[in-house]
PDB file of C-alpha atoms in Angstrom:
ATOM      1  CA  HIS A1213       6.278 -28.329 -13.512  1.00 65.00           C
ATOM      2  CA  PRO A1214       9.141 -27.538 -11.050  1.00 74.00           C
ATOM      3  CA  VAL A1215       7.591 -24.171 -10.183  1.00 72.00           C
ATOM      4  CA  PHE A1216       4.335 -25.736  -9.023  1.00 67.00           C
ATOM      5  CA  ILE A1217       6.189 -28.455  -7.129  1.00 74.00           C
ATOM      6  CA  SER A1218       8.139 -25.764  -5.249  1.00 75.00           C
ATOM      7  CA  LEU A1219       4.950 -23.777  -4.694  1.00 71.00           C
ATOM      8  CA  LYS A1220       3.204 -26.820  -3.238  1.00 75.00           C
ATOM      9  CA  THR A1221       6.144 -27.390  -0.899  1.00 77.00           C
ATOM     10  CA  ALA A1222       6.102 -23.753   0.261  1.00 72.00           C
ATOM     11  CA  ILE A1223       2.336 -23.818   0.835  1.00 76.00           C
ATOM     12  CA  GLU A1224       2.608 -26.938   2.965  1.00 75.00           C
ATOM     13  CA  ARG A1225       5.706 -25.821   4.874  1.00 75.00           C
ATOM     14  CA  HIS A1226       4.288 -22.428   5.839  1.00 74.00           C
ATOM     15  CA  ARG A1227       0.648 -23.556   6.028  1.00 83.00           C
ATOM     16  CA  ILE A1228      -0.455 -20.889   3.557  1.00 82.00           C
ATOM     17  CA  ASP A1229      -4.189 -20.726   2.934  1.00 84.00           C
ATOM     18  CA  PRO A1230      -4.734 -21.757  -0.743  1.00 85.00           C
ATOM     19  CA  GLN A1231      -7.651 -19.321  -0.867  1.00 90.00           C
ATOM     20  CA  LEU A1232      -5.145 -16.458  -0.867  1.00 92.00           C
ATOM     21  CA  LEU A1233      -3.647 -17.788  -4.105  1.00 88.00           C
ATOM     22  CA  ARG A1234      -7.097 -18.252  -5.616  1.00 91.00           C
ATOM     23  CA  MET A1235      -7.849 -14.607  -4.837  1.00 93.00           C
ATOM     24  CA  LEU A1236      -4.686 -13.519  -6.671  1.00 92.00           C
ATOM     25  CA  LEU A1237      -5.658 -15.590  -9.708  1.00 91.00           C
ATOM     26  CA  SER A1238      -9.168 -14.143  -9.604  1.00 93.00           C
ATOM     27  CA  ALA A1239      -7.782 -10.594  -9.661  1.00 93.00           C
ATOM     28  CA  PHE A1240      -5.416 -11.450 -12.511  1.00 92.00           C
ATOM     29  CA  LYS A1241      -8.267 -12.835 -14.602  1.00 92.00           C
ATOM     30  CA  GLN A1242     -10.354  -9.733 -13.883  1.00 93.00           C
ATOM     31  CA  ASP A1243      -7.535  -7.436 -14.959  1.00 89.00           C
ATOM     32  CA  CYS A1244      -7.502  -9.170 -18.338  1.00 90.00           C
ATOM     33  CA  THR A1245     -11.123  -8.302 -19.060  1.00 92.00           C
ATOM     34  CA  LYS A1246     -12.220  -5.315 -16.946  1.00 95.00           C
ATOM     35  CA  ASN A1247     -10.928  -1.826 -17.758  1.00 94.00           C
ATOM     36  CA  ARG A1248     -13.502   0.472 -16.106  1.00 96.00           C
ATOM     37  CA  TYR A1249     -14.870   0.736 -12.562  1.00 97.00           C
ATOM     38  CA  GLU A1250     -18.190   2.243 -11.521  1.00 97.00           C
ATOM     39  CA  THR A1251     -17.689   2.541  -7.757  1.00 97.00           C
ATOM     40  CA  MET A1252     -14.861   2.741  -5.249  1.00 97.00           C
ATOM     41  CA  GLU A1253     -16.207  -0.458  -3.701  1.00 97.00           C
ATOM     42  CA  GLU A1254     -15.441  -2.250  -6.967  1.00 97.00           C
ATOM     43  CA  VAL A1255     -11.897  -0.892  -6.913  1.00 98.00           C
ATOM     44  CA  LEU A1256     -11.424  -1.878  -3.271  1.00 98.00           C
ATOM     45  CA  ASP A1257     -12.747  -5.371  -3.989  1.00 97.00           C
ATOM     46  CA  TYR A1258     -10.116  -5.712  -6.701  1.00 96.00           C
ATOM     47  CA  CYS A1259      -7.438  -4.557  -4.226  1.00 96.00           C
ATOM     48  CA  ARG A1260      -8.736  -7.075  -1.694  1.00 97.00           C
ATOM     49  CA  ARG A1261      -7.902  -9.845  -4.152  1.00 95.00           C
ATOM     50  CA  SER A1262      -4.890  -8.411  -6.005  1.00 94.00           C
ATOM     51  CA  ALA A1263      -2.895  -6.848  -3.165  1.00 94.00           C
ATOM     52  CA  ASN A1264      -4.069  -7.930   0.276  1.00 95.00           C
ATOM     53  CA  PRO A1265      -3.257 -11.644  -0.195  1.00 94.00           C
ATOM     54  CA  VAL A1266       0.391 -10.734  -0.804  1.00 92.00           C
ATOM     55  CA  GLY A1267       0.714  -9.067   2.582  1.00 93.00           C
ATOM     56  CA  ARG A1268      -1.125 -11.900   4.300  1.00 94.00           C
ATOM     57  CA  ILE A1269       1.152 -14.508   2.720  1.00 92.00           C
ATOM     58  CA  VAL A1270       4.267 -12.608   3.812  1.00 90.00           C
ATOM     59  CA  LEU A1271       2.970 -12.346   7.381  1.00 92.00           C
ATOM     60  CA  ARG A1272       2.183 -16.080   7.383  1.00 91.00           C
ATOM     61  CA  VAL A1273       5.677 -16.978   6.143  1.00 88.00           C
ATOM     62  CA  PHE A1274       7.263 -14.946   8.953  1.00 88.00           C
ATOM     63  CA  ASN A1275       4.702 -16.136  11.514  1.00 90.00           C
ATOM     64  CA  ARG A1276       3.387 -12.630  12.138  1.00 92.00           C
ATOM     65  CA  ASP A1277      -0.179 -13.183  10.917  1.00 91.00           C
ATOM     66  CA  THR A1278      -2.089 -12.166  14.038  1.00 95.00           C
ATOM     67  CA  PRO A1279      -5.668 -10.903  13.511  1.00 95.00           C
ATOM     68  CA  GLU A1280      -4.563  -7.340  14.302  1.00 96.00           C
ATOM     69  CA  ASN A1281      -1.560  -7.489  11.974  1.00 96.00           C
ATOM     70  CA  LEU A1282      -3.720  -8.815   9.136  1.00 96.00           C
ATOM     71  CA  ILE A1283      -6.049  -5.817   9.379  1.00 96.00           C
ATOM     72  CA  PHE A1284      -3.182  -3.316   9.241  1.00 96.00           C
ATOM     73  CA  SER A1285      -1.548  -5.321   6.458  1.00 95.00           C
ATOM     74  CA  ASP A1286      -4.724  -5.165   4.363  1.00 97.00           C
ATOM     75  CA  TRP A1287      -4.847  -1.385   4.771  1.00 96.00           C
ATOM     76  CA  THR A1288      -1.189  -1.101   3.790  1.00 95.00           C
ATOM     77  CA  CYS A1289      -1.517  -3.303   0.719  1.00 95.00           C
ATOM     78  CA  THR A1290      -4.758  -1.706  -0.461  1.00 96.00           C
ATOM     79  CA  SER A1291      -3.346   1.804  -0.122  1.00 96.00           C
ATOM     80  CA  LEU A1292      -0.174   0.785  -1.998  1.00 94.00           C
ATOM     81  CA  GLN A1293      -2.302  -0.660  -4.793  1.00 95.00           C
ATOM     82  CA  LEU A1294      -4.338   2.554  -4.998  1.00 97.00           C
ATOM     83  CA  ILE A1295      -1.153   4.639  -5.022  1.00 95.00           C
ATOM     84  CA  ASN A1296       0.053   2.559  -7.944  1.00 94.00           C
ATOM     85  CA  PHE A1297      -3.230   3.196  -9.785  1.00 96.00           C
ATOM     86  CA  TRP A1298      -2.987   6.983  -9.394  1.00 97.00           C
ATOM     87  CA  GLN A1299       0.741   6.940 -10.155  1.00 94.00           C
ATOM     88  CA  ASP A1300       0.196   4.998 -13.389  1.00 94.00           C
ATOM     89  CA  ILE A1301      -2.696   6.979 -14.868  1.00 96.00           C
ATOM     90  CA  SER A1302      -0.521   8.171 -17.772  1.00 95.00           C
ATOM     91  CA  VAL A1303       0.456   4.573 -18.552  1.00 94.00           C
ATOM     92  CA  ASP A1304      -2.934   2.935 -18.043  1.00 94.00           C
ATOM     93  CA  ARG A1305      -4.969   5.445 -20.034  1.00 95.00           C
ATOM     94  CA  LYS A1306      -2.883   4.665 -23.127  1.00 93.00           C
ATOM     95  CA  ARG A1307      -3.920   1.046 -22.657  1.00 94.00           C
ATOM     96  CA  ASN A1308      -7.576   2.051 -22.372  1.00 95.00           C
ATOM     97  CA  ARG A1309      -7.559   1.123 -18.698  1.00 95.00           C
ATOM     98  CA  LEU A1310      -8.849   3.303 -15.849  1.00 96.00           C
ATOM     99  CA  TYR A1311      -9.155   2.564 -12.145  1.00 97.00           C
ATOM    100  CA  ILE A1312     -10.717   5.907 -11.180  1.00 97.00           C
ATOM    101  CA  PRO A1313     -14.352   5.033 -10.348  1.00 97.00           C
ATOM    102  CA  ARG A1314     -17.020   6.827 -12.354  1.00 96.00           C
ATOM    103  CA  GLU A1315     -19.023   7.659  -9.219  1.00 96.00           C
ATOM    104  CA  ILE A1316     -16.168   9.890  -8.030  1.00 96.00           C
ATOM    105  CA  SER A1317     -15.063  11.390 -11.342  1.00 96.00           C
ATOM    106  CA  SER A1318     -18.661  12.346 -12.176  1.00 95.00           C
ATOM    107  CA  LYS A1319     -18.872  14.382  -8.943  1.00 94.00           C
ATOM    108  CA  TYR A1320     -16.366  16.788 -10.454  1.00 95.00           C
ATOM    109  CA  GLY A1321     -17.818  16.819 -13.944  1.00 95.00           C
ATOM    110  CA  VAL A1322     -15.018  14.651 -15.289  1.00 95.00           C
ATOM    111  CA  ASP A1323     -15.940  11.939 -17.768  1.00 92.00           C
ATOM    112  CA  SER A1324     -13.971   8.695 -17.662  1.00 91.00           C
ATOM    113  CA  GLU A1325     -13.429   8.711 -21.395  1.00 92.00           C
ATOM    114  CA  SER A1326     -12.051  12.251 -21.277  1.00 93.00           C
ATOM    115  CA  ILE A1327      -9.405  11.033 -18.826  1.00 95.00           C
ATOM    116  CA  VAL A1328      -8.450   8.223 -21.191  1.00 94.00           C
ATOM    117  CA  GLU A1329      -8.243  10.749 -24.021  1.00 92.00           C
ATOM    118  CA  GLY A1330      -6.184  13.115 -21.880  1.00 90.00           C
ATOM    119  CA  LYS A1331      -8.684  15.967 -22.220  1.00 90.00           C
ATOM    120  CA  VAL A1332     -10.017  17.017 -18.832  1.00 91.00           C
ATOM    121  CA  GLY A1333     -11.518  20.153 -17.293  1.00 87.00           C
ATOM    122  CA  ILE A1334     -10.776  22.070 -14.110  1.00 88.00           C
ATOM    123  CA  GLY A1335     -12.570  19.469 -11.990  1.00 95.00           C
ATOM    124  CA  PHE A1336      -9.781  16.956 -12.535  1.00 96.00           C
ATOM    125  CA  GLN A1337      -7.524  18.564  -9.918  1.00 95.00           C
ATOM    126  CA  LYS A1338     -10.243  18.286  -7.258  1.00 96.00           C
ATOM    127  CA  LEU A1339     -10.883  14.702  -8.330  1.00 97.00           C
ATOM    128  CA  MET A1340      -7.240  13.772  -7.784  1.00 97.00           C
ATOM    129  CA  GLU A1341      -7.178  15.586  -4.451  1.00 97.00           C
ATOM    130  CA  GLU A1342     -10.061  13.422  -3.204  1.00 97.00           C
ATOM    131  CA  LEU A1343      -8.384  10.226  -4.384  1.00 98.00           C
ATOM    132  CA  VAL A1344      -5.070  11.231  -2.793  1.00 97.00           C
ATOM    133  CA  SER A1345      -6.794  12.197   0.462  1.00 97.00           C
ATOM    134  CA  PHE A1346      -8.714   8.910   0.668  1.00 98.00           C
ATOM    135  CA  THR A1347      -5.604   6.856  -0.057  1.00 98.00           C
ATOM    136  CA  GLY A1348      -3.428   8.812   2.366  1.00 97.00           C
ATOM    137  CA  GLN A1349      -5.929   8.337   5.182  1.00 97.00           C
ATOM    138  CA  LEU A1350      -5.975   4.604   4.508  1.00 97.00           C
ATOM    139  CA  MET A1351      -2.179   4.399   4.605  1.00 96.00           C
ATOM    140  CA  ARG A1352      -2.007   6.367   7.856  1.00 96.00           C
ATOM    141  CA  ARG A1353      -4.494   3.992   9.467  1.00 96.00           C
ATOM    142  CA  ALA A1354      -1.906   1.268   8.859  1.00 95.00           C
ATOM    143  CA  GLU A1355       0.961   3.109  10.589  1.00 94.00           C
ATOM    144  CA  PRO A1356       0.985   0.796  13.669  1.00 94.00           C
ATOM    145  CA  LEU A1357       1.919  -2.247  11.536  1.00 95.00           C
ATOM    146  CA  PRO A1358       5.737  -1.844  11.598  1.00 92.00           C
ATOM    147  CA  GLU A1359       5.856  -1.680  15.386  1.00 90.00           C
ATOM    148  CA  LEU A1360       3.499  -4.646  15.717  1.00 93.00           C
ATOM    149  CA  VAL A1361       5.530  -6.787  13.317  1.00 90.00           C
ATOM    150  CA  GLY A1362       8.806  -5.855  14.992  1.00 86.00           C
ATOM    151  CA  PHE A1363      12.473  -5.874  14.055  1.00 80.00           C
ATOM    152  CA  PRO A1364      13.865  -6.270  11.418  1.00 78.00           C
ATOM    153  CA  TRP A1365      10.754  -6.041   9.210  1.00 83.00           C
ATOM    154  CA  ASP A1366       9.604  -2.820  10.877  1.00 86.00           C
ATOM    155  CA  PHE A1367      12.329  -0.865   9.102  1.00 83.00           C
ATOM    156  CA  TYR A1368      11.251  -2.086   5.673  1.00 85.00           C
ATOM    157  CA  LEU A1369       7.567  -1.453   6.378  1.00 90.00           C
ATOM    158  CA  ARG A1370       8.201   2.099   7.590  1.00 90.00           C
ATOM    159  CA  ALA A1371      10.190   2.831   4.440  1.00 87.00           C
ATOM    160  CA  VAL A1372       7.356   1.428   2.301  1.00 90.00           C
ATOM    161  CA  GLN A1373       4.745   3.532   4.092  1.00 92.00           C
ATOM    162  CA  LYS A1374       6.819   6.709   3.927  1.00 90.00           C
ATOM    163  CA  GLY A1375       7.606   6.068   0.269  1.00 90.00           C
ATOM    164  CA  GLY A1376       3.940   5.578  -0.562  1.00 92.00           C
ATOM    165  CA  LEU A1377       2.946   8.839   1.125  1.00 94.00           C
ATOM    166  CA  LYS A1378       5.765  10.630  -0.698  1.00 92.00           C
ATOM    167  CA  VAL A1379       4.461   9.391  -4.051  1.00 94.00           C
ATOM    168  CA  LEU A1380       0.959  10.553  -3.099  1.00 96.00           C
ATOM    169  CA  ARG A1381       2.270  14.056  -2.436  1.00 95.00           C
ATOM    170  CA  LYS A1382       3.909  14.031  -5.855  1.00 95.00           C
ATOM    171  CA  VAL A1383       0.672  12.863  -7.496  1.00 95.00           C
ATOM    172  CA  LYS A1384      -1.238  15.720  -5.870  1.00 95.00           C
ATOM    173  CA  ALA A1385       1.399  18.298  -6.799  1.00 95.00           C
ATOM    174  CA  MET A1386       1.450  17.243 -10.458  1.00 93.00           C
ATOM    175  CA  GLY A1387      -2.227  17.991 -11.047  1.00 91.00           C
ATOM    176  CA  VAL A1388      -3.225  17.572 -14.688  1.00 93.00           C
ATOM    177  CA  ARG A1389       0.345  16.622 -15.625  1.00 94.00           C
ATOM    178  CA  ILE A1390      -0.367  13.203 -14.111  1.00 95.00           C
ATOM    179  CA  LEU A1391      -2.156  12.404 -17.390  1.00 95.00           C
ATOM    180  CA  ASN A1392       1.132  12.489 -19.275  1.00 95.00           C
ATOM    181  CA  GLU A1393       3.832  11.975 -16.661  1.00 92.00           C
ATOM    182  CA  ARG A1394       4.468   9.238 -14.150  1.00 92.00           C
ATOM    183  CA  PRO A1395       5.699  10.505 -10.766  1.00 88.00           C
ATOM    184  CA  SER A1396       8.563   8.569  -9.246  1.00 77.00           C
ATOM    185  CA  LEU A1397      10.982   8.864  -6.361  1.00 61.00           C
ATOM    186  CA  SER A1398      14.460  10.197  -7.033  1.00 47.00           C
ATOM    187  CA  ILE A1399      17.568   8.640  -5.519  1.00 43.00           C
ATOM    188  CA  PHE A1400      17.582  11.541  -3.055  1.00 39.00           C
ATOM    189  CA  ASN A1401      13.952  10.847  -2.104  1.00 43.00           C
ATOM    190  CA  MET A1402      14.640   7.150  -1.609  1.00 44.00           C
ATOM    191  CA  GLY A1403      17.729   7.928   0.442  1.00 40.00           C
ATOM    192  CA  ALA A1404      15.759  10.283   2.670  1.00 40.00           C
ATOM    193  CA  ILE A1405      13.028   7.669   3.141  1.00 38.00           C
ATOM    194  CA  PHE A1406      15.654   5.009   3.909  1.00 42.00           C
ATOM    195  CA  ILE A1407      17.210   7.219   6.570  1.00 38.00           C
ATOM    196  CA  ALA A1408      13.824   8.177   8.019  1.00 41.00           C
ATOM    197  CA  GLY A1409      12.764   4.545   8.277  1.00 40.00           C
ATOM    198  CA  ALA A1410      16.035   3.559   9.925  1.00 39.00           C
ATOM    199  CA  THR A1411      15.865   6.505  12.327  1.00 39.00           C
ATOM    200  CA  ASP A1412      12.343   5.605  13.414  1.00 45.00           C
ATOM    201  CA  SER A1413      13.278   1.966  13.967  1.00 40.00           C
ATOM    202  CA  LEU A1414      16.454   2.785  15.900  1.00 40.00           C
ATOM    203  CA  ALA A1415      14.618   5.359  18.001  1.00 40.00           C
ATOM    204  CA  ARG A1416      12.008   2.783  18.972  1.00 44.00           C
ATOM    205  CA  VAL A1417      14.691   0.207  19.819  1.00 40.00           C
ATOM    206  CA  ALA A1418      16.520   2.777  21.955  1.00 40.00           C
ATOM    207  CA  TYR A1419      13.279   3.748  23.672  1.00 39.00           C
ATOM    208  CA  GLU A1420      12.420   0.120  24.423  1.00 46.00           C
ATOM    209  CA  LYS A1421      15.904  -0.553  25.800  1.00 45.00           C
ATOM    210  CA  GLY A1422      15.701   2.612  27.867  1.00 44.00           C
ATOM    211  CA  SER A1423      12.323   1.570  29.236  1.00 42.00           C
ATOM    212  CA  ARG A1424      13.650  -1.878  30.166  1.00 46.00           C
ATOM    213  CA  SER A1425      16.685  -0.330  31.875  1.00 41.00           C
ATOM    214  CA  ALA A1426      14.455   2.042  33.798  1.00 38.00           C
ATOM    215  CA  GLY A1427      12.268  -0.874  34.840  1.00 42.00           C
ATOM    216  CA  LYS A1428      15.249  -2.845  36.129  1.00 44.00           C
ATOM    217  CA  LEU A1429      16.457   0.204  38.057  1.00 36.00           C
ATOM    218  CA  MET A1430      13.043   0.634  39.676  1.00 38.00           C
ATOM    219  CA  ASN A1431      13.003  -3.042  40.679  1.00 46.00           C
ATOM    220  CA  LYS A1432      16.403  -2.679  42.339  1.00 40.00           C
ATOM    221  CA  LEU A1433      15.327   0.473  44.154  1.00 33.00           C
ATOM    222  CA  GLU A1434      12.211  -1.257  45.444  1.00 39.00           C
ATOM    223  CA  LYS A1435      14.369  -4.002  46.965  1.00 44.00           C
ATOM    224  CA  LEU A1436      16.513  -1.507  48.938  1.00 36.00           C
TER     225      LEU A1436
END
């Protein structure tokens, strides 16, 4: 098939580890059969195979796959996958699918099946707050990635990170409504994130240029 021929060419050209593709296939197969998770470790293992390989492949293609970058990329991709899970609760529960681990929901007296049925108690808000907090901390741990990857990809990565955190804030603010509504970013939100990402990137470029100029000036002064 032409698709697989092209894929083989891309794998060879960019020296992509085939294991990354096997991990994606493994996650896809799991998603076809598994619709409940007992522990957060199970959820994170799924993210490790469904999301992290994507980031690693992108870094490999652009020759930015240093050991340090891969760690930050994994945190970014995992947190984005978790954000998508919490964002899509209203959609997934109607498909009898739930990514909220039972070990966490049970802490707040919330039964997994009650979430699927859309009938939860007061503990649900606290449950979502813990999930949002955990995911937000993971995303913030990945904040150095844009600067490490460098221009022009840093702008895109900052926008992705800021957008993810914005969605998390919306998830937290919605509370129980998350069972029936899917939070999304408005055009205004996306515009603000776009500007913020660009501002951060330009500020860093200006700072670096300023630092280089200052360094050159110091070298000249030392020669006087």
